[in-house]
Short mmCIF file of C-alpha atoms and ligand atoms in Angstrom, two decimals:
data_model
loop_
_atom_site.label_atom_id
_atom_site.label_comp_id
_atom_site.label_asym_id
_atom_site.label_seq_id
_atom_site.Cartn_x
_atom_site.Cartn_y
_atom_site.Cartn_z
CA MET A 1 -1.45 8.56 -62.00
CA THR A 2 -4.89 7.07 -60.21
CA GLY A 3 -2.37 5.04 -58.03
CA LYS A 4 -0.74 8.09 -57.26
CA ILE A 5 -4.59 9.61 -55.92
CA ASN A 6 -5.50 6.93 -53.72
CA ASN A 7 -2.19 7.46 -52.18
CA VAL A 8 -2.99 10.61 -51.65
CA LEU A 9 -6.22 9.65 -50.43
CA GLU A 10 -4.87 6.48 -48.69
CA GLU A 11 -2.26 8.95 -46.12
CA THR A 12 -5.38 11.16 -46.03
CA GLY A 13 -8.08 9.10 -44.60
CA ASN A 14 -4.65 7.81 -42.19
CA GLN A 15 -3.98 11.10 -41.06
CA MET A 16 -7.31 12.14 -40.35
CA GLN A 17 -7.97 8.11 -38.22
CA PHE A 18 -4.32 9.36 -36.71
CA MET A 19 -5.58 12.78 -35.43
CA SER A 20 -8.95 11.17 -33.64
CA GLY A 21 -7.19 8.49 -31.26
CA PHE A 22 -5.48 11.89 -30.97
CA PHE A 23 -8.69 13.42 -30.04
CA LYS A 24 -9.54 10.33 -27.95
CA ASN A 25 -7.25 9.77 -26.20
CA ILE A 26 -6.84 13.72 -24.46
CA PHE A 27 -9.55 12.74 -22.51
CA ARG A 28 -8.84 9.21 -21.67
CA GLN A 29 -8.31 8.96 -18.19
CA GLY A 30 -4.23 9.43 -16.32
CA PHE A 31 -3.20 12.19 -18.36
CA GLU A 32 0.38 12.22 -18.57
CA TRP A 33 1.23 15.64 -17.01
CA ASN A 34 4.71 14.52 -15.70
CA GLU A 35 4.81 14.68 -19.63
CA PHE A 36 3.52 16.89 -20.86
CA ILE A 37 5.55 19.54 -18.81
CA ARG A 38 9.06 17.11 -20.00
CA GLN A 39 8.36 18.31 -23.39
CA CYS A 40 6.83 22.52 -22.70
CA TYR A 41 10.13 21.97 -21.15
CA ILE A 42 12.20 19.95 -24.44
CA ILE A 43 10.01 22.04 -27.22
CA GLY A 44 9.62 25.55 -25.25
CA TYR A 45 12.23 26.04 -23.48
CA LYS A 46 15.02 24.85 -25.60
CA SER A 47 13.91 26.46 -28.03
CA PHE A 48 14.32 30.01 -26.10
CA SER A 49 17.78 30.82 -28.36
CA LEU A 50 16.53 30.09 -31.73
CA VAL A 51 13.48 31.83 -32.05
CA GLY A 52 14.25 34.80 -29.48
CA ILE A 53 17.92 36.11 -32.00
CA THR A 54 16.12 34.81 -34.58
CA GLY A 55 13.16 36.92 -34.22
CA PHE A 56 15.71 39.75 -32.24
CA ILE A 57 17.05 40.25 -36.14
CA LEU A 58 13.48 40.16 -37.56
CA GLY A 59 12.88 43.49 -35.97
CA PHE A 60 15.76 45.15 -36.87
CA VAL A 61 16.62 44.01 -40.25
CA LEU A 62 13.12 45.14 -41.30
CA THR A 63 13.56 48.46 -39.28
CA LEU A 64 17.12 49.21 -41.28
CA GLN A 65 15.83 48.04 -44.87
CA SER A 66 11.72 50.43 -44.19
CA GLU A 67 13.46 53.44 -42.34
CA PRO A 68 15.10 54.83 -46.36
CA THR A 69 12.30 54.00 -48.05
CA LEU A 70 9.80 55.61 -45.88
CA LYS A 71 12.39 58.53 -45.01
CA ALA A 72 12.19 59.67 -48.30
CA PHE A 73 8.83 60.50 -48.07
CA GLY A 74 9.62 62.37 -45.05
CA ALA A 75 7.42 59.52 -43.08
CA GLU A 76 10.16 57.92 -41.56
CA SER A 77 7.80 58.31 -37.35
CA PHE A 78 5.23 55.49 -39.45
CA VAL A 79 8.54 53.29 -39.47
CA PRO A 80 7.22 51.96 -35.71
CA SER A 81 4.45 50.54 -36.54
CA MET A 82 4.79 49.61 -39.12
CA VAL A 83 7.69 46.93 -38.26
CA ALA A 84 4.99 46.50 -35.39
CA ILE A 85 2.05 45.74 -37.67
CA SER A 86 3.78 43.16 -39.71
CA VAL A 87 5.18 41.82 -37.49
CA ILE A 88 2.92 41.21 -34.81
CA ARG A 89 -0.18 39.58 -37.45
CA GLU A 90 2.29 38.09 -40.67
CA ILE A 91 6.28 38.05 -40.60
CA GLY A 92 7.01 36.52 -37.31
CA PRO A 93 4.07 33.68 -36.52
CA VAL A 94 5.29 32.61 -40.06
CA ILE A 95 9.01 32.68 -39.46
CA ILE A 96 9.12 31.30 -36.24
CA ALA A 97 6.54 28.60 -36.99
CA LEU A 98 8.70 27.49 -40.01
CA ILE A 99 12.31 27.61 -37.72
CA CYS A 100 10.60 25.53 -35.62
CA ALA A 101 8.91 23.66 -38.04
CA GLY A 102 12.59 22.09 -38.71
CA LYS A 103 13.85 22.28 -35.22
CA ILE A 104 10.91 20.84 -33.38
CA SER A 105 8.69 18.66 -36.70
CA SER A 106 11.44 17.20 -37.55
CA SER A 107 12.79 16.47 -33.82
CA ILE A 108 10.01 14.53 -33.12
CA GLY A 109 10.07 12.86 -36.11
CA ALA A 110 13.28 11.31 -35.86
CA GLU A 111 13.13 10.66 -31.75
CA LEU A 112 9.78 8.49 -32.23
CA GLY A 113 10.78 7.25 -35.54
CA SER A 114 13.63 5.61 -34.21
CA MET A 115 11.27 4.58 -31.52
CA LYS A 116 9.60 3.14 -33.86
CA VAL A 117 11.87 1.58 -36.04
CA SER A 118 13.40 0.51 -32.22
CA GLU A 119 10.43 -1.47 -31.62
CA GLN A 120 10.03 0.75 -28.22
CA ILE A 121 6.49 1.66 -29.44
CA ASP A 122 5.11 -2.29 -30.24
CA ALA A 123 6.87 -3.04 -26.77
CA MET A 124 4.35 -0.63 -25.48
CA GLU A 125 1.20 -1.81 -27.11
CA VAL A 126 2.56 -5.24 -26.77
CA SER A 127 2.44 -4.42 -22.89
CA GLY A 128 -1.27 -3.51 -22.80
CA ALA A 129 -0.38 0.55 -22.55
CA ASN A 130 -1.07 2.80 -24.62
CA PRO A 131 1.51 4.94 -26.75
CA MET A 132 -0.98 7.96 -28.43
CA GLN A 133 -1.81 8.75 -24.49
CA TYR A 134 1.78 8.73 -23.40
CA LEU A 135 3.77 9.97 -26.98
CA VAL A 136 1.47 11.62 -28.81
CA VAL A 137 -0.66 13.87 -26.70
CA PRO A 138 1.56 15.03 -24.21
CA ARG A 139 4.09 16.80 -27.65
CA ILE A 140 1.39 17.11 -29.64
CA LEU A 141 -0.19 19.40 -26.94
CA ALA A 142 3.30 20.48 -25.03
CA CYS A 143 3.82 22.33 -29.35
CA ILE A 144 -0.12 23.45 -29.13
CA LEU A 145 0.93 25.46 -26.42
CA MET A 146 4.24 27.03 -27.07
CA ILE A 147 4.75 28.16 -30.24
CA PRO A 148 2.11 30.54 -29.71
CA VAL A 149 4.46 31.25 -26.48
CA LEU A 150 8.06 31.63 -28.70
CA THR A 151 6.09 33.27 -31.29
CA LEU A 152 4.55 36.38 -28.89
CA MET A 153 8.29 36.02 -27.70
CA ALA A 154 10.15 36.70 -30.84
CA ASP A 155 6.57 39.74 -31.84
CA THR A 156 8.13 40.88 -28.43
CA LEU A 157 12.10 41.29 -29.33
CA ALA A 158 11.17 42.13 -32.92
CA ILE A 159 10.03 45.63 -31.63
CA LEU A 160 13.30 45.85 -29.34
CA GLY A 161 14.80 45.17 -32.67
CA GLY A 162 13.57 47.44 -34.45
CA PHE A 163 14.32 49.19 -31.96
CA THR A 164 18.50 48.86 -31.22
CA ALA A 165 18.01 49.29 -35.09
CA SER A 166 15.90 53.40 -34.95
CA ASN A 167 18.54 54.31 -32.47
CA LEU A 168 21.18 53.83 -34.36
CA GLY A 169 20.48 57.23 -36.07
CA GLY A 170 19.66 58.35 -32.97
CA HIS A 171 15.51 58.89 -33.96
CA PHE A 172 13.62 57.68 -30.64
CA THR A 173 13.79 57.34 -27.47
CA PHE A 174 13.06 53.86 -26.23
CA LEU A 175 9.58 55.05 -24.56
CA LEU A 176 8.34 57.01 -28.07
CA TYR A 177 9.25 53.78 -30.05
CA PHE A 178 7.59 52.10 -27.81
CA ASN A 179 4.58 54.07 -27.85
CA LYS A 180 4.58 54.73 -31.41
CA ALA A 181 4.70 51.08 -31.95
CA PHE A 182 1.36 50.27 -29.84
CA ASP A 183 -0.51 52.92 -30.27
CA ALA A 184 -0.73 51.46 -34.35
CA LEU A 185 -1.78 47.86 -32.69
CA THR A 186 -5.20 46.78 -31.52
CA PHE A 187 -7.09 43.87 -29.59
CA SER A 188 -8.28 42.57 -33.66
CA ASP A 189 -4.34 42.17 -34.66
CA LEU A 190 -3.53 40.81 -31.51
CA LEU A 191 -6.11 37.71 -31.45
CA PRO A 192 -6.00 36.29 -35.10
CA SER A 193 -2.62 36.30 -35.02
CA VAL A 194 -2.16 33.99 -31.77
CA ALA A 195 -5.24 32.05 -32.85
CA LYS A 196 -3.40 31.10 -35.98
CA THR A 197 -0.06 29.96 -34.49
CA VAL A 198 -1.88 27.53 -32.08
CA PHE A 199 -3.00 25.60 -35.13
CA PHE A 200 0.87 26.29 -36.17
CA GLY A 201 1.33 24.41 -33.24
CA PHE A 202 -0.94 22.08 -34.08
CA ALA A 203 0.39 20.93 -37.62
CA ILE A 204 3.89 20.73 -36.09
CA GLY A 205 3.16 18.39 -33.12
CA PHE A 206 1.20 16.34 -35.24
CA ILE A 207 3.42 16.32 -38.39
CA GLY A 208 5.89 15.34 -36.79
CA CYS A 209 4.13 12.51 -34.95
CA TYR A 210 2.37 10.70 -37.75
CA LYS A 211 5.27 10.97 -39.56
CA GLY A 212 7.17 9.07 -36.90
CA TYR A 213 5.07 7.57 -35.78
CA ASN A 214 4.17 5.97 -38.76
CA SER A 215 7.89 5.09 -40.43
CA ASN A 216 8.68 2.27 -42.28
CA ARG A 217 11.40 -0.58 -40.56
CA GLY A 218 14.47 -0.38 -41.27
CA THR A 219 17.12 2.44 -40.16
CA GLU A 220 17.27 5.07 -43.22
CA SER A 221 13.97 5.10 -42.28
CA VAL A 222 14.10 7.67 -39.46
CA GLY A 223 16.18 10.04 -41.69
CA VAL A 224 13.29 10.17 -44.39
CA ALA A 225 10.29 10.89 -40.56
CA ALA A 226 12.72 13.33 -39.71
CA ASN A 227 13.15 14.77 -43.34
CA SER A 228 9.17 14.89 -44.62
CA ALA A 229 8.02 16.00 -41.05
CA VAL A 230 10.12 19.53 -41.73
CA VAL A 231 9.12 18.89 -45.46
CA ASN A 232 4.89 18.53 -44.50
CA ALA A 233 4.74 20.86 -41.69
CA SER A 234 6.05 23.32 -43.14
CA LEU A 235 3.90 23.03 -46.00
CA TRP A 236 0.50 23.23 -43.88
CA ILE A 237 2.10 25.87 -42.45
CA ILE A 238 1.99 27.98 -45.17
CA VAL A 239 -1.56 26.35 -46.42
CA LEU A 240 -2.98 27.23 -42.90
CA ASP A 241 -2.06 31.01 -43.04
CA ALA A 242 -3.31 31.28 -46.44
CA ILE A 243 -6.46 30.32 -44.70
CA ALA A 244 -6.30 32.22 -40.94
CA VAL A 245 -4.69 35.98 -43.52
CA GLN A 246 -8.26 35.32 -45.73
CA LEU A 247 -10.58 34.92 -42.72
CA THR A 248 -8.99 37.43 -40.58
CA SER A 249 -9.71 40.17 -43.39
CA ILE A 250 -13.19 38.78 -44.33
CA PHE A 251 -14.12 38.95 -39.55
CA ALA A 252 -11.71 41.43 -37.76
CA TYR A 253 -10.39 44.12 -40.74
CA SER A 254 -13.30 44.81 -42.19
CA MET B 1 2.65 -31.69 -41.65
CA GLU B 2 1.08 -35.62 -39.79
CA ASN B 3 -0.35 -35.42 -36.87
CA ILE B 4 -0.19 -31.98 -34.45
CA ASN B 5 -2.78 -33.52 -32.83
CA THR B 6 -0.41 -36.61 -31.47
CA VAL B 7 1.17 -34.19 -28.72
CA ARG B 8 -1.73 -34.56 -26.53
CA ALA B 9 -0.50 -38.97 -26.93
CA ILE B 10 2.76 -37.77 -25.81
CA ASN B 11 1.96 -36.46 -22.94
CA GLY B 12 -0.16 -38.65 -21.61
CA ASN B 13 -3.46 -36.61 -21.19
CA HIS B 14 -5.02 -34.29 -22.35
CA LYS B 15 -3.82 -31.00 -22.06
CA GLU B 16 -5.42 -27.15 -22.78
CA ALA B 17 -4.84 -25.22 -25.39
CA VAL B 18 -4.11 -21.29 -24.76
CA VAL B 19 -3.01 -20.83 -27.82
CA GLN B 20 -5.02 -22.96 -30.82
CA ILE B 21 -4.09 -21.87 -34.83
CA LYS B 22 -6.11 -23.66 -37.24
CA GLY B 23 -5.03 -22.15 -41.63
CA MET B 24 -3.75 -18.85 -40.10
CA LYS B 25 -2.19 -16.82 -43.14
CA LYS B 26 -0.50 -13.65 -43.27
CA PHE B 27 -0.44 -11.60 -47.30
CA PHE B 28 2.02 -8.14 -47.05
CA GLY B 29 0.74 -6.73 -50.96
CA LYS B 30 1.05 -9.74 -52.85
CA LYS B 31 3.63 -10.94 -51.04
CA LYS B 32 2.37 -14.79 -49.31
CA VAL B 33 5.04 -14.51 -45.37
CA LEU B 34 2.29 -17.34 -43.99
CA THR B 35 1.21 -19.86 -46.05
CA ASN B 36 -0.69 -22.23 -43.99
CA ILE B 37 -0.03 -21.89 -39.93
CA THR B 38 -1.94 -24.42 -37.82
CA MET B 39 -0.42 -25.08 -33.93
CA ASP B 40 -1.50 -25.41 -30.34
CA LEU B 41 0.53 -23.32 -27.71
CA PHE B 42 -0.56 -26.64 -24.58
CA LYS B 43 -0.35 -24.91 -20.87
CA GLY B 44 2.58 -25.31 -19.56
CA GLU B 45 5.39 -26.12 -21.89
CA ASN B 46 8.33 -24.58 -23.64
CA LEU B 47 6.74 -24.76 -26.65
CA VAL B 48 10.08 -23.64 -30.01
CA VAL B 49 9.19 -22.35 -33.61
CA LEU B 50 12.97 -22.74 -35.15
CA GLY B 51 13.22 -21.70 -38.82
CA LYS B 52 15.76 -20.04 -40.70
CA SER B 53 15.17 -16.15 -40.99
CA GLY B 54 13.28 -14.56 -43.44
CA GLN B 55 10.40 -17.22 -42.82
CA GLY B 56 7.68 -15.51 -41.02
CA LYS B 57 8.16 -16.59 -37.27
CA SER B 58 8.33 -12.95 -36.41
CA VAL B 59 5.22 -12.43 -38.09
CA THR B 60 3.37 -16.04 -36.86
CA ILE B 61 4.01 -14.66 -33.50
CA LYS B 62 3.25 -10.09 -33.87
CA CYS B 63 -0.07 -12.16 -35.04
CA ILE B 64 -0.96 -13.62 -31.44
CA VAL B 65 -1.01 -10.57 -29.87
CA ALA B 66 -2.40 -7.71 -33.02
CA LEU B 67 0.23 -6.52 -33.57
CA LEU B 68 -0.28 -7.47 -36.45
CA SER B 69 -3.47 -8.83 -38.18
CA HIS B 70 -4.21 -11.67 -39.99
CA ASP B 71 -5.63 -12.03 -43.42
CA GLU B 72 -7.12 -15.86 -43.46
CA GLY B 73 -7.69 -18.41 -40.28
CA SER B 74 -8.79 -19.05 -37.08
CA LEU B 75 -6.41 -18.11 -33.81
CA LYS B 76 -7.76 -17.83 -30.67
CA VAL B 77 -5.93 -16.90 -27.36
CA PHE B 78 -7.30 -17.97 -24.01
CA GLY B 79 -10.57 -19.63 -26.30
CA GLN B 80 -10.58 -15.72 -28.03
CA GLU B 81 -10.80 -15.04 -31.54
CA VAL B 82 -8.01 -12.29 -31.32
CA LYS B 83 -9.65 -10.79 -34.84
CA GLY B 84 -12.59 -9.16 -33.40
CA LEU B 85 -11.09 -8.48 -30.24
CA LYS B 86 -12.50 -4.92 -28.47
CA ASP B 87 -10.46 -2.22 -27.26
CA ASP B 88 -10.53 -3.06 -23.40
CA GLU B 89 -10.77 -6.97 -24.28
CA LEU B 90 -7.45 -6.89 -26.07
CA LYS B 91 -6.20 -4.80 -24.14
CA LEU B 92 -6.40 -7.06 -20.91
CA LEU B 93 -5.33 -9.87 -23.58
CA ARG B 94 -1.77 -8.19 -24.30
CA THR B 95 -1.07 -7.81 -20.12
CA LYS B 96 -1.99 -11.31 -19.91
CA VAL B 97 0.56 -12.11 -22.67
CA GLY B 98 4.04 -10.89 -22.68
CA PHE B 99 6.46 -10.55 -25.65
CA LEU B 100 10.61 -10.21 -25.49
CA PHE B 101 10.79 -8.94 -28.94
CA GLN B 102 14.60 -9.10 -31.04
CA SER B 103 15.95 -6.04 -29.78
CA ALA B 104 15.06 -6.52 -25.89
CA ALA B 105 12.55 -2.98 -27.08
CA LEU B 106 13.96 -0.71 -24.00
CA TYR B 107 12.96 2.92 -23.48
CA ASP B 108 15.45 4.36 -23.68
CA SER B 109 14.80 7.73 -22.54
CA MET B 110 14.42 5.76 -19.46
CA THR B 111 16.10 4.25 -17.04
CA VAL B 112 15.79 0.19 -15.47
CA ARG B 113 13.92 1.60 -13.13
CA GLU B 114 11.79 3.73 -15.17
CA ASN B 115 11.32 1.24 -18.03
CA LEU B 116 10.28 -1.49 -14.99
CA GLU B 117 7.80 0.97 -13.24
CA PHE B 118 6.21 2.14 -16.31
CA PRO B 119 3.69 -1.34 -16.88
CA LEU B 120 3.04 -0.84 -13.63
CA THR B 121 1.56 2.68 -13.93
CA ARG B 122 0.42 2.36 -16.92
CA VAL B 123 -0.80 -1.32 -17.26
CA LEU B 124 -2.24 -1.49 -14.64
CA ARG B 125 -2.25 1.93 -12.86
CA SER B 126 -0.99 1.18 -9.99
CA THR B 127 0.43 4.04 -7.26
CA ASP B 128 1.10 2.25 -4.37
CA MET B 129 5.26 3.22 -4.42
CA ASP B 130 5.57 0.03 -2.18
CA MET B 131 4.65 -2.67 -4.48
CA ILE B 132 5.82 -1.20 -6.92
CA ASN B 133 9.96 -1.46 -5.74
CA GLN B 134 9.06 -3.96 -4.02
CA ARG B 135 7.96 -5.77 -7.37
CA ILE B 136 10.53 -3.91 -9.67
CA GLU B 137 13.28 -5.55 -7.25
CA GLU B 138 11.86 -8.70 -7.56
CA VAL B 139 11.32 -9.14 -11.26
CA LEU B 140 15.49 -7.98 -10.99
CA GLU B 141 16.95 -10.00 -8.44
CA GLY B 142 15.08 -12.91 -10.38
CA VAL B 143 17.49 -11.70 -13.38
CA GLY B 144 20.06 -11.42 -12.05
CA LEU B 145 20.77 -7.42 -12.36
CA LEU B 146 19.24 -5.80 -9.34
CA GLY B 147 23.20 -3.60 -9.34
CA ALA B 148 21.41 -1.70 -12.80
CA ILE B 149 18.52 -0.89 -11.52
CA ASP B 150 19.63 2.88 -12.16
CA ALA B 151 21.00 1.78 -15.35
CA MET B 152 20.77 3.76 -18.57
CA PRO B 153 20.24 0.69 -21.52
CA SER B 154 22.17 2.19 -23.68
CA ASP B 155 24.98 1.51 -20.65
CA LEU B 156 24.78 -1.84 -20.82
CA SER B 157 25.38 -5.01 -23.38
CA GLY B 158 23.65 -6.91 -25.17
CA GLY B 159 22.88 -9.54 -22.56
CA MET B 160 22.06 -7.60 -20.10
CA ARG B 161 19.18 -5.99 -22.43
CA LYS B 162 17.49 -8.70 -23.57
CA ARG B 163 17.60 -10.03 -19.54
CA ILE B 164 15.72 -6.05 -18.34
CA GLY B 165 13.73 -7.00 -21.53
CA LEU B 166 12.56 -10.16 -19.47
CA ALA B 167 12.76 -8.75 -16.44
CA ARG B 168 10.15 -5.09 -17.18
CA THR B 169 7.88 -7.93 -19.12
CA LEU B 170 7.51 -10.72 -16.20
CA ILE B 171 6.48 -7.88 -13.67
CA LEU B 172 3.29 -8.71 -15.45
CA LYS B 173 3.03 -12.01 -14.79
CA PRO B 174 2.15 -13.27 -17.85
CA GLU B 175 0.30 -16.54 -18.23
CA ILE B 176 2.02 -16.42 -21.99
CA MET B 177 5.11 -15.68 -22.51
CA LEU B 178 6.55 -14.86 -26.84
CA TYR B 179 10.50 -15.06 -27.27
CA ASP B 180 11.37 -13.52 -30.60
CA GLU B 181 14.85 -14.67 -30.84
CA PRO B 182 16.15 -13.45 -27.50
CA THR B 183 19.55 -15.55 -27.94
CA THR B 184 20.23 -13.87 -31.33
CA GLY B 185 23.13 -11.68 -31.93
CA LEU B 186 24.58 -12.74 -27.98
CA ASP B 187 27.92 -14.60 -27.86
CA PRO B 188 27.71 -18.62 -27.18
CA ILE B 189 28.07 -18.37 -23.61
CA THR B 190 25.53 -15.91 -22.92
CA SER B 191 23.49 -17.49 -25.30
CA ARG B 192 24.46 -19.49 -22.68
CA GLU B 193 22.47 -17.86 -19.69
CA ILE B 194 19.41 -16.41 -21.45
CA SER B 195 18.32 -19.68 -22.63
CA GLU B 196 18.95 -20.76 -18.69
CA LEU B 197 17.46 -17.54 -17.62
CA ILE B 198 14.02 -18.33 -19.66
CA LEU B 199 13.67 -22.02 -18.42
CA GLU B 200 14.42 -20.82 -15.19
CA MET B 201 11.55 -18.06 -15.03
CA GLN B 202 9.21 -20.87 -17.21
CA LYS B 203 9.99 -22.41 -14.00
CA LYS B 204 8.90 -19.76 -11.34
CA TYR B 205 6.18 -17.51 -13.20
CA LYS B 206 4.47 -21.14 -14.94
CA THR B 207 4.06 -19.33 -17.99
CA SER B 208 3.13 -21.21 -21.18
CA SER B 209 6.04 -20.27 -23.64
CA LEU B 210 6.47 -19.71 -27.18
CA ILE B 211 9.93 -19.19 -28.31
CA ILE B 212 11.18 -18.44 -31.91
CA THR B 213 14.84 -18.84 -33.28
CA HIS B 214 17.11 -20.93 -34.91
CA ASP B 215 19.23 -21.06 -32.70
CA ILE B 216 19.33 -25.20 -32.00
CA ALA B 217 21.07 -24.49 -29.11
CA CYS B 218 18.73 -22.53 -27.48
CA ALA B 219 16.33 -24.91 -28.63
CA GLU B 220 17.50 -27.68 -26.95
CA ILE B 221 18.03 -25.85 -24.17
CA THR B 222 14.56 -24.71 -23.66
CA GLY B 223 12.52 -26.72 -25.77
CA ASP B 224 10.23 -29.63 -24.52
CA ARG B 225 8.44 -29.28 -28.55
CA ILE B 226 10.55 -27.64 -31.74
CA LEU B 227 8.14 -27.05 -34.87
CA VAL B 228 10.34 -26.36 -38.08
CA MET B 229 9.28 -23.44 -39.81
CA ASN B 230 9.60 -22.63 -43.68
CA ASP B 231 8.37 -20.75 -46.29
CA GLY B 232 5.33 -19.74 -43.32
CA ALA B 233 4.51 -23.10 -42.89
CA PHE B 234 4.87 -26.00 -40.08
CA ILE B 235 7.08 -28.98 -42.07
CA ALA B 236 7.85 -31.13 -38.73
CA GLU B 237 7.24 -31.69 -35.41
CA GLY B 238 8.39 -33.78 -32.46
CA SER B 239 11.01 -33.59 -29.80
CA TYR B 240 14.95 -32.92 -29.62
CA LYS B 241 16.03 -36.51 -30.29
CA GLU B 242 13.16 -36.64 -33.25
CA LEU B 243 14.22 -34.02 -35.67
CA GLU B 244 18.13 -34.73 -34.73
CA SER B 245 17.12 -37.67 -37.19
CA SER B 246 15.18 -36.50 -39.47
CA PRO B 247 15.20 -37.42 -42.61
CA ASN B 248 14.41 -34.45 -43.82
CA ASP B 249 17.35 -31.86 -45.26
CA LEU B 250 15.34 -29.40 -44.18
CA VAL B 251 14.95 -30.29 -40.83
CA SER B 252 18.66 -32.16 -40.27
CA SER B 253 20.61 -28.61 -41.79
CA PHE B 254 19.41 -27.38 -38.10
CA PHE B 255 21.70 -30.54 -37.26
CA LYS B 256 25.00 -29.80 -37.87
N1 ADP C 1 5.39 -5.02 -41.84
C1 ADP C 1 5.91 -5.19 -42.36
N2 ADP C 1 5.49 -5.39 -44.14
C2 ADP C 1 5.98 -6.06 -45.57
N3 ADP C 1 6.92 -7.45 -45.22
C3 ADP C 1 6.67 -7.61 -43.89
C4 ADP C 1 6.62 -6.98 -42.46
N4 ADP C 1 7.14 -7.62 -41.93
C5 ADP C 1 7.52 -9.08 -42.05
N5 ADP C 1 7.70 -8.63 -44.30
C6 ADP C 1 8.08 -9.99 -44.63
O1 ADP C 1 7.52 -10.91 -44.17
C7 ADP C 1 8.71 -11.96 -44.34
C8 ADP C 1 8.84 -12.98 -42.27
O2 ADP C 1 9.84 -11.80 -42.10
P1 ADP C 1 10.02 -12.56 -40.13
O3 ADP C 1 8.53 -12.63 -40.19
O4 ADP C 1 10.51 -10.96 -39.81
O5 ADP C 1 11.34 -13.61 -40.88
P2 ADP C 1 11.53 -14.83 -38.68
O6 ADP C 1 11.57 -15.18 -39.41
O7 ADP C 1 13.01 -14.32 -39.64
O8 ADP C 1 11.34 -13.77 -38.01
C9 ADP C 1 10.16 -11.18 -44.67
O9 ADP C 1 10.03 -11.52 -45.74
C10 ADP C 1 10.02 -10.31 -44.01
O10 ADP C 1 10.44 -9.51 -45.43
MG1 MG C 2 12.20 -12.11 -36.51
#
C-alpha cells in the first residue's frame, strides 16, 4: 500500500519536474520555429478530417435525437439553440479532446518512445543539444494552439450537421437556423469553452511527451508509452473539464 | 587489479589522463552493476574495454557523459568532477566528448544531411551555411559515404549507419571519443572496415578513444591497451599480446 502511494507521489514529482523543464525551455534562445510549424501541420491539419466528421455527426445526431422530444412540447424551434449551446459549451470540447487524446497523444507517445528506445534522445542530449527544446516544446505548444482551432472547427460543423438534420424535415432555412443557433449564444458561452480547450491541448501534448520521453528500455515499452499516454490524457481531460465547469458556473453564468 | 599505474611506465613517459575514474560504483535499485571501476584514459591513446555482454560496459561510458549518474567514487573528465557540473558546464563538456551508440542512434525522421547539420545548428548554433556544408562534406568524405548525403537512415545498411553515426559525432571535432560496441551486429568484413575506420579517424582527428566491445578482432585492430571487465570491475590489463597468454580463464576465453 505505502509502495503504491510512493509510486504515485514519485510519478507526480517527475511530471512536475518535466513540466518545469518544459516551461523553462520555452523561453530559451533559439526557439524551434520550423519544428513548431511542422508539428502544427502534423497535429492540426492531419486531424482535420477526423475531427470534422466527428463534429458534423455530433450535431446531426443530437438534433435527430432531441427533435421528437421537443416537438412533443411544441418547442421544436428551440432545437437549433439547444444543439448550439450543448455542443459549444460542453460536448464539442470534451469529445474532440478525447478523440485527439486517442489520435495525437498516442502518436506523440509512440514517436518519442521509439526515439528513446533507439537511443536517439540520449544521442541528442550527449551531443550537447537540448532534446526538451527540440522535441518537447514544439509538440506541446502545437497542441495548445491546434486543439482549440480543431474544436472551433468541429463546433461550426456540428451546427452545420444540426442544420442538415433539421432540414431533412424541412423546418428551417439556412439563415433562420443560424440566426436561431447564434441568438442563444453569448460570449460567456464561447470564452470559457475555448479557454478549457487550451488546457485540454496542454494535457494532450504534455502527457504524450512525458510518457514517450520517459519510456523504459526495450521495444515493448513503445506500446506501453502510447497506451498509457491515451489513458492518462483522457483522464486529465475529464478531470480538467469537471474543474472548468465548476469555475465557469461560479464566474460566467452567475 | 595489480598495476594500473604502470601504464605510465609502459609508455616511457608521464601521460596526461583525460578521463580519470577511481572506485566508481553504480547500482540500479538493489542490483550492483558497477562494483569498482578504476581506470585512466590517457591523451591520444586507444583504450579498449573488453567484456561479455551485461557486465556494465555501456553503463560505464554512460556515466562518463552523465547520461547516468554514478553512486560512489570519483569520475573526472578533463580534470573536472562530472557529478555536480552545472547545466552549461555539462553541455560544454559534452561537446568535447563524442559518443557513438551501439545502434548508431541516427535521427530517423531526418535525412543524412539533416542528421549531420543538427549538431552544428543546435549545439554550435552556427548559421553559416557555407561552413556547415563544407564540414558535412568533409566528414562524410572521411567515412566514405558522400553519396548517401540525401538518403534516409532507414535506407542504409548497418555498417553505413555506423559510419554516418561516426560522422555525426566527429563533426563537432571532439577530443574524446567513446564507442559503444562499434562492430556488434555487423558481418566480419564490415566489422573490420569499421575498426580500421576508427583507427584512421583517431589519427585524423587526434582523439583519445575509449572503445567498448566483446569483439576480439576489433580489440586487436584498434586497441593500444586493453582492459578486461567482469562483473562491474576490471580483472586484467595489458596489450593484446600480453593478454593473449594470460593464465586467467576469464581473460583467455576471449582469445579462443
Ligand atoms: N537504465 C537501467 N536500468 C536498470 N538496469 C540497467 C540499466 N542500464 C543497464 N542496466 C543493467 O546493468 C547491467 C549492465 O548493462 P550494460 O552496461 O548495458 O551491459 P554491457 O556490458 O553489455 O554494455 C545489465 O544487467 C542491465 O540490465
Ligand atoms: Mg552494452
